[in-house]
Coordinates of C-alpha atoms in Angstrom, one line a residue:
Chain B
X1 CA -10.4 -38.8 67.4
X2 CA -8.2 -35.8 68.2
X3 CA -7.6 -32.6 66.3
X4 CA -5.5 -32.9 63.3
X5 CA -2.1 -31.3 63.3
X6 CA -2.1 -29.5 60.0
X7 CA 1.3 -29.1 58.3
X8 CA 2.3 -25.6 57.0
X9 CA 1.4 -26.6 53.5
X10 CA -2.2 -26.9 54.5
X11 CA -2.5 -23.1 54.8
X12 CA -0.4 -22.4 51.7
X13 CA -2.8 -21.7 48.9
X14 CA -0.7 -23.2 46.0
X15 CA -0.8 -26.5 47.9
X16 CA -4.4 -26.9 46.5
X17 CA -3.4 -26.5 42.9
X18 CA -1.5 -29.3 41.3
X19 CA 1.8 -27.7 40.2
X20 CA 2.8 -27.9 36.5
X21 CA 6.5 -27.8 37.3
X22 CA 7.5 -31.4 37.7
X23 CA 10.0 -30.9 40.4
X24 CA 7.6 -28.8 42.4
X25 CA 4.8 -31.2 41.8
X26 CA 6.9 -34.1 43.1
X27 CA 7.4 -32.2 46.4
X28 CA 3.8 -31.2 46.6
X29 CA 2.5 -34.7 46.1
X30 CA 4.9 -36.1 48.6
X31 CA 3.5 -33.6 51.1
X32 CA -0.1 -34.6 50.1
X33 CA 0.7 -38.2 50.6
X34 CA 2.1 -37.7 54.1
X35 CA -0.8 -35.4 55.0
X36 CA -3.5 -37.7 53.7
X37 CA -2.1 -40.8 55.4
X38 CA -1.6 -39.0 58.7
X39 CA -5.1 -37.6 58.4
X40 CA -6.7 -41.0 57.6
X41 CA -4.8 -42.8 60.5
X42 CA -5.8 -40.3 63.1
X43 CA -9.3 -39.9 61.9
X44 CA -9.7 -43.6 61.1
X45 CA -10.9 -42.8 57.5
X46 CA -10.7 -46.0 55.4
X47 CA -12.9 -45.1 52.5
X48 CA -12.7 -41.9 50.4
X49 CA -15.3 -40.9 47.8
X50 CA -13.7 -38.6 45.3
X51 CA -17.0 -36.9 44.5
X52 CA -17.5 -36.1 48.2
X53 CA -13.9 -34.9 48.8
X54 CA -15.2 -31.5 49.7
X55 CA -16.8 -32.9 52.8
X56 CA -13.4 -33.9 54.3
X57 CA -11.6 -31.0 55.9
X58 CA -8.3 -32.4 54.6
X59 CA -9.3 -31.5 51.1
X60 CA -11.2 -28.4 51.9
X61 CA -9.4 -25.6 53.9
X62 CA -12.3 -23.2 54.6
X63 CA -10.0 -20.7 56.5
X64 CA -8.2 -19.9 53.2
X65 CA -11.2 -21.0 51.1
X66 CA -9.2 -23.4 49.0
X67 CA -10.2 -26.9 48.1
X68 CA -8.6 -29.7 46.1
X69 CA -10.6 -30.4 42.9
X70 CA -11.8 -33.9 42.3
X71 CA -9.3 -34.3 39.5
X72 CA -6.5 -33.3 41.9
X73 CA -7.8 -35.7 44.5
X74 CA -7.6 -38.5 41.9
X75 CA -4.0 -37.5 41.3
X76 CA -3.1 -37.6 44.9
X77 CA -4.8 -41.0 45.3
X78 CA -2.9 -42.2 42.3
X79 CA 0.3 -41.4 44.1
X80 CA -0.9 -43.4 47.1
X81 CA -1.9 -46.3 44.9
X82 CA 1.7 -46.5 43.6
X83 CA 3.0 -47.1 47.1
X84 CA 0.3 -49.5 48.0
X85 CA -1.5 -47.1 50.3
X86 CA -4.7 -46.8 48.3
X87 CA -6.8 -48.9 46.1
X88 CA -9.8 -48.1 44.0
X89 CA -13.0 -50.0 44.9
X90 CA -14.8 -49.6 41.6
X91 CA -14.0 -49.3 38.0
X92 CA -14.8 -45.6 37.8
X93 CA -12.2 -45.0 40.5
X94 CA -14.5 -42.8 42.6
X95 CA -14.4 -44.8 45.8
X96 CA -11.0 -45.7 47.3
X97 CA -9.7 -47.7 50.2
X98 CA -6.9 -45.9 52.1
X99 CA -4.3 -48.1 53.8
X100 CA -2.2 -46.1 56.1
X101 CA -0.4 -49.4 56.5
X102 CA 0.0 -51.3 53.3
X103 CA -1.8 -54.6 53.2
X104 CA 1.4 -56.5 53.8
X105 CA 2.1 -54.4 56.9
X106 CA -1.5 -54.9 58.1
X107 CA -1.1 -58.7 57.7
X108 CA 2.0 -58.7 59.7
X109 CA 0.5 -56.5 62.4
X110 CA -2.6 -58.8 62.7
X111 CA -0.4 -61.9 62.9
X112 CA 1.8 -60.3 65.6
X113 CA -1.4 -59.4 67.5
X114 CA -2.5 -63.0 67.4
X115 CA 0.9 -64.2 68.6
X116 CA 1.0 -61.6 71.4
X117 CA -2.5 -62.4 72.6
X118 CA -2.0 -66.2 72.3
X119 CA -4.6 -66.5 69.6
X120 CA -2.7 -68.9 67.5
X121 CA -4.5 -72.1 66.6
X122 CA -7.8 -70.7 67.9
X123 CA -10.7 -69.0 66.2
X124 CA -11.4 -65.3 66.9
X125 CA -13.9 -62.9 65.5
X126 CA -13.3 -59.8 63.5
X127 CA -14.8 -57.8 66.4
X128 CA -12.2 -59.1 68.8
X129 CA -9.4 -57.9 66.5
X130 CA -11.0 -54.5 65.9
X131 CA -11.6 -53.8 69.6
X132 CA -7.9 -54.1 70.3
X133 CA -6.5 -51.0 72.0
X134 CA -3.5 -50.7 69.7
X135 CA -3.0 -50.1 66.1
X136 CA -5.8 -52.4 65.1
X137 CA -8.4 -50.4 67.0
X138 CA -11.4 -49.6 64.8
X139 CA -9.9 -51.3 61.7
X140 CA -12.4 -51.3 58.8
X141 CA -13.9 -54.8 58.1
X142 CA -13.0 -54.6 54.4
X143 CA -9.4 -53.7 55.1
X144 CA -9.1 -56.4 57.7
X145 CA -10.5 -59.0 55.3
X146 CA -8.0 -58.0 52.7
X147 CA -5.2 -58.2 55.2
X148 CA -6.3 -61.6 56.3
X149 CA -6.4 -62.8 52.7
X150 CA -2.7 -61.9 52.6
X151 CA -2.2 -64.1 55.6
X152 CA -4.2 -66.9 53.9
X153 CA -1.8 -66.7 51.0
X154 CA 1.1 -67.0 53.4
X155 CA -0.8 -69.9 55.0
X156 CA -0.8 -68.3 58.4
X157 CA -4.6 -67.9 58.8
X158 CA -7.9 -69.0 57.4
X159 CA -11.1 -67.0 57.2
X160 CA -14.2 -68.8 58.5
X161 CA -17.8 -67.8 58.1
X162 CA -19.6 -68.1 61.4
X163 CA -23.2 -67.4 62.3
X164 CA -23.7 -63.7 62.5
X165 CA -20.2 -62.7 61.6
X166 CA -16.8 -63.7 60.3
X167 CA -14.0 -65.2 62.2
X168 CA -10.4 -66.2 61.5
X169 CA -8.2 -69.0 62.7
X170 CA -4.5 -68.2 62.9
X171 CA -2.0 -71.0 62.4
X172 CA 1.3 -71.2 64.2
Chain H
X1 CA -53.0 42.9 -16.0
X2 CA -50.5 43.8 -13.3
X3 CA -49.7 40.1 -12.9
X4 CA -47.9 40.1 -16.2
X5 CA -44.2 40.6 -16.4
X6 CA -41.5 40.9 -19.1
X7 CA -40.1 37.4 -19.4
X8 CA -39.1 35.2 -22.3
X9 CA -39.8 31.4 -22.0
X10 CA -37.1 29.2 -20.7
X11 CA -36.0 27.1 -23.7
X12 CA -35.9 24.0 -21.6
X13 CA -39.6 24.2 -20.8
X14 CA -41.9 22.2 -22.9
X15 CA -44.4 24.1 -24.9
X16 CA -47.9 22.7 -24.4
X17 CA -49.8 24.9 -26.8
X18 CA -49.1 27.6 -29.3
X19 CA -51.6 29.8 -31.0
X20 CA -51.8 33.1 -32.8
X21 CA -54.1 36.1 -33.2
X22 CA -55.0 36.6 -29.6
X23 CA -55.9 39.9 -28.0
X24 CA -55.5 40.5 -24.3
X25 CA -58.2 42.3 -22.3
X26 CA -57.6 43.7 -18.8
X27 CA -61.0 43.0 -17.2
X28 CA -63.4 44.2 -19.8
X29 CA -61.1 46.7 -21.3
X30 CA -59.2 46.0 -24.5
X31 CA -55.4 46.5 -24.1
X32 CA -52.8 47.5 -26.6
X33 CA -51.6 43.9 -26.7
X34 CA -53.3 43.1 -30.0
X35 CA -53.2 40.0 -32.1
X36 CA -50.2 38.3 -30.6
X37 CA -49.1 34.7 -30.2
X38 CA -49.6 32.8 -27.0
X39 CA -47.5 29.9 -25.7
X40 CA -48.6 27.8 -22.9
X41 CA -46.0 25.9 -20.7
X42 CA -46.4 24.0 -17.5
X43 CA -45.8 27.0 -15.4
X44 CA -46.4 30.1 -17.5
X45 CA -48.7 31.6 -20.1
X46 CA -46.7 33.7 -22.6
X47 CA -47.9 36.3 -25.0
X48 CA -45.6 37.7 -27.7
X49 CA -45.8 40.0 -30.5
X50 CA -42.6 41.0 -32.5
X51 CA -39.9 41.4 -29.9
X52 CA -42.2 42.0 -26.9
X53 CA -42.7 39.1 -24.5
X54 CA -45.2 39.0 -21.7
X55 CA -45.7 36.2 -19.3
X56 CA -48.2 35.3 -16.6
X57 CA -47.3 32.8 -13.9
X58 CA -49.9 30.2 -13.8
X59 CA -49.9 30.2 -10.0
X60 CA -52.0 33.4 -10.1
X61 CA -54.8 31.7 -11.8
X62 CA -57.8 30.8 -9.7
X63 CA -59.9 29.4 -12.4
X64 CA -60.7 29.9 -16.1
X65 CA -63.9 29.9 -18.0
X66 CA -65.0 30.3 -21.6
X67 CA -67.6 32.8 -22.4
X68 CA -70.1 33.1 -25.2
X69 CA -70.0 36.3 -27.3
X70 CA -73.0 37.5 -29.3
X71 CA -72.3 38.5 -32.8
X72 CA -74.4 39.6 -35.7
X73 CA -74.5 36.0 -37.0
X74 CA -75.3 34.3 -33.8
X75 CA -73.2 33.4 -30.8
X76 CA -69.6 32.1 -30.8
X77 CA -67.3 31.0 -28.0
X78 CA -64.1 32.8 -28.7
X79 CA -63.1 34.3 -25.3
X80 CA -61.5 32.7 -22.2
X81 CA -61.9 34.4 -18.9
X82 CA -59.0 34.0 -16.5
X83 CA -59.7 34.8 -12.9
X84 CA -56.5 35.8 -11.0
X85 CA -55.2 36.1 -7.4
X86 CA -54.0 39.5 -6.1
X87 CA -50.6 40.3 -7.4
X88 CA -47.4 40.0 -5.4
X89 CA -45.2 40.5 -8.4
X90 CA -42.1 42.5 -8.0
X91 CA -40.7 42.0 -11.5
X92 CA -41.3 44.8 -14.0
X93 CA -44.4 44.4 -16.1
X94 CA -46.4 46.4 -18.7
X95 CA -49.1 47.5 -16.3
X96 CA -48.7 48.6 -12.7
X97 CA -52.3 48.9 -11.7
X98 CA -54.9 46.4 -12.9
X99 CA -58.4 47.4 -13.9
X100 CA -60.0 44.1 -12.9
X101 CA -59.4 40.8 -11.1
X102 CA -59.5 38.9 -14.3
X103 CA -58.1 39.1 -17.8
X104 CA -59.6 37.9 -21.1
X105 CA -58.0 36.1 -23.9
X106 CA -59.8 36.9 -27.1
X107 CA -59.4 34.5 -30.0
X108 CA -60.1 35.9 -33.4
X109 CA -62.3 33.2 -34.6
X110 CA -63.0 30.6 -32.0
X111 CA -61.1 28.8 -29.2
X112 CA -59.1 26.0 -30.8
X113 CA -60.4 22.6 -30.0
X114 CA -58.8 21.1 -26.9
X115 CA -57.0 24.3 -25.8
X116 CA -59.4 25.1 -23.0
X117 CA -59.1 21.5 -21.6
X118 CA -55.3 21.6 -21.8
X119 CA -55.2 25.0 -20.2
X120 CA -57.5 23.9 -17.4
X121 CA -55.6 20.7 -16.8
X122 CA -52.2 22.6 -16.7
X123 CA -53.6 25.0 -14.1
X124 CA -55.0 22.1 -12.1
X125 CA -51.7 20.2 -12.1
X126 CA -49.8 23.0 -10.3
X127 CA -46.5 21.9 -11.7
X128 CA -44.8 25.0 -10.3
X129 CA -45.5 24.0 -6.7
X130 CA -44.2 20.5 -7.3
X131 CA -40.9 21.9 -8.6
X132 CA -40.4 24.3 -5.7
X133 CA -40.7 21.9 -2.8
X134 CA -39.8 18.2 -3.1
X135 CA -42.1 16.3 -1.0
X136 CA -40.5 15.0 2.3
X137 CA -41.8 11.8 3.9
X138 CA -41.2 12.1 7.6
X139 CA -43.4 9.4 9.1
X140 CA -43.5 5.7 8.9
X141 CA -40.9 3.1 7.9
X142 CA -40.4 4.9 4.6
X143 CA -39.5 8.1 6.4
X144 CA -37.1 6.3 8.7
X145 CA -35.4 4.5 5.8
X146 CA -35.2 7.7 3.8
X147 CA -33.6 9.5 6.8
X148 CA -31.0 6.7 7.2
X149 CA -30.3 6.8 3.6
X150 CA -29.8 10.5 3.6
X151 CA -27.5 10.3 6.6
X152 CA -25.4 7.5 5.0
X153 CA -25.1 9.6 1.9
X154 CA -23.9 12.6 3.9
X155 CA -21.3 10.6 5.9
X156 CA -20.2 8.9 2.7
X157 CA -19.5 12.3 1.2
X158 CA -17.7 13.5 4.3
X159 CA -15.5 10.4 4.5
X160 CA -14.5 10.7 0.9
X161 CA -13.6 14.3 1.5
X162 CA -11.6 13.4 4.5
X163 CA -9.5 10.8 2.7
X164 CA -9.0 13.1 -0.2
X165 CA -7.4 15.5 2.3
X166 CA -5.2 12.7 3.7
X167 CA -4.0 11.7 0.3
X168 CA -3.1 15.3 -0.5
X169 CA -1.3 15.4 2.9
X170 CA 0.7 12.3 2.1
X171 CA 1.9 13.9 -1.2
X172 CA 2.9 17.0 0.6
X173 CA 4.5 15.1 3.4
X174 CA 6.8 13.4 0.9
X175 CA 7.9 16.7 -0.3
X176 CA 8.4 17.9 3.2
X177 CA 10.6 14.9 4.0
X178 CA 12.8 15.4 0.9
X179 CA 13.0 19.1 1.7
X180 CA 14.1 18.5 5.3
X181 CA 16.7 15.9 4.0
X182 CA 18.0 18.5 1.6
X183 CA 18.3 21.1 4.3
X184 CA 20.1 18.7 6.7
X185 CA 22.6 17.7 4.0
X186 CA 23.3 21.3 3.3
X187 CA 23.8 22.0 7.0
X188 CA 26.3 19.1 7.1
X189 CA 28.2 20.7 4.1
X190 CA 28.3 24.1 5.7
X191 CA 29.2 22.8 9.1
X192 CA 31.6 25.6 9.8
X193 CA 29.2 28.4 8.9
X194 CA 26.5 27.4 11.3
X195 CA 27.3 26.6 14.9
X196 CA 26.9 23.1 16.2
X197 CA 24.3 24.1 18.6
X198 CA 22.0 25.3 15.8
X199 CA 22.6 22.1 13.8
X200 CA 21.6 20.0 16.7
X201 CA 18.5 22.1 17.3
X202 CA 17.4 21.9 13.7
X203 CA 17.9 18.2 13.7
X204 CA 15.8 17.8 16.8
X205 CA 13.0 19.7 15.0
X206 CA 13.2 17.3 12.2
X207 CA 13.1 14.3 14.6
X208 CA 10.1 15.9 16.2
X209 CA 8.3 15.4 13.0
X210 CA 8.9 11.7 13.2
X211 CA 11.0 9.5 11.2
X212 CA 12.6 11.6 8.5
X213 CA 12.5 9.1 5.8
X214 CA 10.0 6.2 6.4
X215 CA 10.7 2.9 4.7
X216 CA 7.7 2.3 2.5
X217 CA 6.8 -0.8 0.7
X218 CA 6.4 1.0 -2.6
X219 CA 10.2 1.8 -2.7
X220 CA 11.1 -1.9 -2.7
X221 CA 10.4 -4.5 -5.3
X222 CA 11.8 -7.4 -3.2
X223 CA 9.8 -8.0 0.0
X224 CA 12.9 -9.5 1.7
X225 CA 14.9 -6.3 1.2
X226 CA 11.9 -4.4 2.4
X227 CA 11.7 -6.3 5.6
X228 CA 15.4 -6.1 6.3
X229 CA 15.4 -2.4 5.9
X230 CA 12.2 -2.1 7.9
X231 CA 13.8 -4.3 10.6
X232 CA 16.7 -1.8 10.8
X233 CA 14.4 1.1 11.1
X234 CA 12.4 -0.6 13.9
X235 CA 15.6 -1.3 15.8
X236 CA 16.6 2.3 15.5
X237 CA 13.2 3.5 16.7
X238 CA 12.8 1.1 19.5
X239 CA 16.2 0.6 21.0
X240 CA 16.3 3.5 23.4
X241 CA 12.8 3.0 24.7
X242 CA 13.4 -0.7 25.0
X243 CA 16.2 -0.1 27.5
X244 CA 14.0 2.3 29.4
X245 CA 11.3 -0.3 30.0
X246 CA 13.7 -2.9 31.1
X247 CA 14.7 -4.8 28.0
X248 CA 11.5 -6.5 27.0
X249 CA 8.5 -5.0 25.1
X250 CA 5.4 -6.8 23.8
X251 CA 5.0 -6.6 20.1
X252 CA 1.7 -4.7 20.4
X253 CA 3.5 -1.9 22.2
X254 CA 6.3 -2.0 19.6
X255 CA 3.7 -1.7 16.9
X256 CA 2.2 1.4 18.5
X257 CA 5.5 3.1 19.1
X258 CA 6.8 2.4 15.6
X259 CA 3.7 3.8 14.0
X260 CA 3.7 6.7 16.3
X261 CA 7.2 7.5 15.2
X262 CA 6.3 7.2 11.5
X263 CA 3.2 9.3 12.0
X264 CA 2.1 8.8 8.4
X265 CA 2.4 5.8 6.1
X266 CA 1.6 3.4 8.9
X267 CA 2.8 -0.1 9.0
X268 CA 0.5 -3.1 8.9
X269 CA 0.9 -5.5 11.9
X270 CA 1.8 -8.2 9.5
X271 CA 4.7 -6.3 8.0
X272 CA 5.9 -5.3 11.4
X273 CA 5.9 -9.0 12.5
X274 CA 7.8 -10.1 9.4
X275 CA 10.3 -7.4 9.9
X276 CA 10.8 -8.5 13.5
X277 CA 11.3 -12.1 12.4
X278 CA 14.3 -10.8 10.4
X279 CA 16.0 -9.7 13.7
X280 CA 16.5 -13.4 14.6
X281 CA 18.2 -14.2 11.3
X282 CA 20.8 -11.5 11.9
X283 CA 23.2 -12.6 14.6
X284 CA 24.6 -9.2 15.3
X285 CA 21.1 -7.6 15.9
X286 CA 21.0 -5.9 19.2
X287 CA 17.3 -6.8 19.6
X288 CA 15.8 -10.2 19.2
X289 CA 12.2 -11.3 18.8
X290 CA 11.3 -13.7 21.5
X291 CA 8.3 -16.1 21.5
X292 CA 7.2 -17.1 24.9
X293 CA 5.7 -20.5 25.6
X294 CA 2.2 -19.1 25.6
X295 CA 2.8 -17.7 22.1
X296 CA 3.2 -14.1 23.2
X297 CA 5.7 -12.3 21.0
X298 CA 8.0 -9.7 22.4
X299 CA 11.1 -7.8 21.4
X300 CA 14.0 -8.4 23.8
X301 CA 17.2 -6.5 24.0
X302 CA 20.1 -8.9 23.7
X303 CA 21.7 -7.2 26.7
X304 CA 18.6 -8.1 28.7
X305 CA 19.6 -11.1 30.8
X306 CA 16.8 -13.6 31.7
X307 CA 18.3 -14.2 35.1
X308 CA 18.0 -10.5 35.9
X309 CA 14.3 -10.6 35.1
X310 CA 14.0 -13.8 37.1
X311 CA 15.6 -12.2 40.0
X312 CA 13.5 -9.1 39.8
X313 CA 10.3 -11.3 39.7
X314 CA 11.5 -13.3 42.7
X315 CA 12.2 -10.1 44.6
X316 CA 8.8 -8.8 43.9
X317 CA 7.3 -12.0 45.1
X318 CA 9.3 -11.9 48.3
X319 CA 8.1 -8.4 49.0
X320 CA 4.4 -9.0 48.5
X321 CA 4.1 -12.7 49.3
X322 CA 1.9 -13.5 46.4
X323 CA 1.2 -11.8 43.1
X324 CA -1.1 -12.0 40.2
X325 CA 0.1 -11.0 36.7
X326 CA -1.9 -7.8 37.1
X327 CA -0.2 -6.9 40.3
X328 CA 3.3 -7.7 39.0
X329 CA 2.6 -5.6 36.0
X330 CA 1.8 -2.5 38.0
X331 CA 4.6 -3.2 40.4
X332 CA 7.5 -3.4 37.9
X333 CA 5.8 -1.4 35.1
X334 CA 5.5 -4.0 32.3
X335 CA 2.4 -5.0 30.3
X336 CA 0.2 -7.7 31.9
X337 CA 1.1 -10.3 29.2
X338 CA 4.8 -9.9 29.9
X339 CA 4.3 -9.9 33.7
X340 CA 2.5 -13.3 33.2
X341 CA 5.4 -14.6 31.1
X342 CA 7.8 -13.5 33.9
X343 CA 5.8 -15.4 36.5
X344 CA 5.5 -18.5 34.3
X345 CA 9.2 -18.5 33.6
X346 CA 9.9 -18.2 37.3
X347 CA 7.6 -21.2 37.8
X348 CA 9.5 -23.1 35.1
X349 CA 12.7 -22.4 37.0
X350 CA 11.1 -23.6 40.2
X351 CA 11.1 -20.2 41.8
X352 CA 7.4 -19.8 42.1
X353 CA 4.3 -21.9 42.3
X354 CA 0.8 -21.3 41.3
X355 CA -2.5 -21.0 43.0
X356 CA -5.5 -21.4 40.8
X357 CA -8.7 -20.5 42.4
X358 CA -12.0 -18.7 41.7
X359 CA -10.1 -15.5 42.4
X360 CA -7.8 -16.2 39.4
X361 CA -4.2 -17.3 39.0
X362 CA -1.8 -16.1 41.6
X363 CA 1.8 -17.0 42.2
X364 CA 3.7 -17.6 45.4
X365 CA 7.3 -18.2 46.3
X366 CA 8.0 -21.8 45.8
X367 CA 8.0 -23.0 49.4
X368 CA 7.8 -26.6 48.3
X369 CA 11.4 -26.5 47.0
X370 CA 12.8 -24.2 49.6
X371 CA 15.0 -26.4 51.8
X372 CA 14.8 -24.2 54.9
X373 CA 11.0 -24.5 55.3

């Protein structure tokens, strides 16, 4: 995990206050969306807990001592949810899955991986998929399962329960 | 006998005992004060005969006793011995040098029943000392309460006095105003006789006194007319200073300035506000009352352009990078409430953006919307 390239907004104090002016807020939230997805992709963060947002450097810039309040984090995540890049894991909306690729995109990526690696019509484990050197490297089990469920609905794969782990069979 | 002086009884004093046929003795010596009447009051013992009045202050009495006198037919108690303190009497009396430290009251027959007891009781009560000094409680809660009460009473009196003066001043001020009006009218009539320069100078003196004819509620029966006239007066007073401060002035400051100009007969904040509302009903009014989104009321000159204020705010932001309302207020010299309104309106126009932190609310140039960033 390399260092994060922070955008200019990250050191701009108003960035950490949700702007009341709608036009300004639109721009601000766009910037947040880009920043958060970039951050999650490079740092492989799949789950965000709103209550512990302080612990993530993305929400807490100690050099200008500004942090995004939990309410504001919810707002940002709400924006991500609209584009399919985030999904609450519980009813209180405190834990969220972050998808830097949407689930549809993930599904296509996984299927393409299977095609490229000649895994069609064979069974492979989640571990094999997650240890790939490309985009799929280190993918969260939960996210992978959800992506495979999309493939199941497209009738391109089937999830199997194996001894000591889960596996998947891709159909051609 | 030297303790006696020439005094008549005070008619307000209650007479405790009255008796006749009494002869005074100075010590054991018979005096010329023969067969007179005595009157006992709470503080004095009087002896009178014809027009002559003598009195003895009871405070001189140490104690009294009745004595038994032997006569041919046995013994009778008909004399009272009165033992006295040394004299410090400066008032004129019948005798300047006493023969003894006591006097005797000789009753012709016998001491009337009860007189001795009343006399002794009166001397014992020491009414004179009670009258002279009212007892003062200084300690305890009672003392404190009494002190507070006294202080309140004193300040009450002084406040009433002060306002009495103010009322008198108001009456005089009205006269002054009408007088100065008269003079200025006369000056106008005789414009030629007095040089312009003097007229101007005199007028400036009048103005120095404040508004020469304040609009008062009592001169109007209709509150609407009152407010309209008051509104005109406010515009007259405030217009110049409004331009000086940049076109906008918070109502609180307007209130201070108007009442400063009036000097007396001050306006209530409510009347001022109502009068200012009248400005908005009159289209031609050079000053308008503006209500900001936050509810702050301010007078705004109609020549004051909002875009100018906006530009000024943005320039200040560019110079300093970020500003709080406090900083902007000192920078461009407007009240903090107005500075905040300026910043908020800049935000509304997308020129600034806010930063809310524990350090307070600050505003930055809106970099989000700036294309070149």
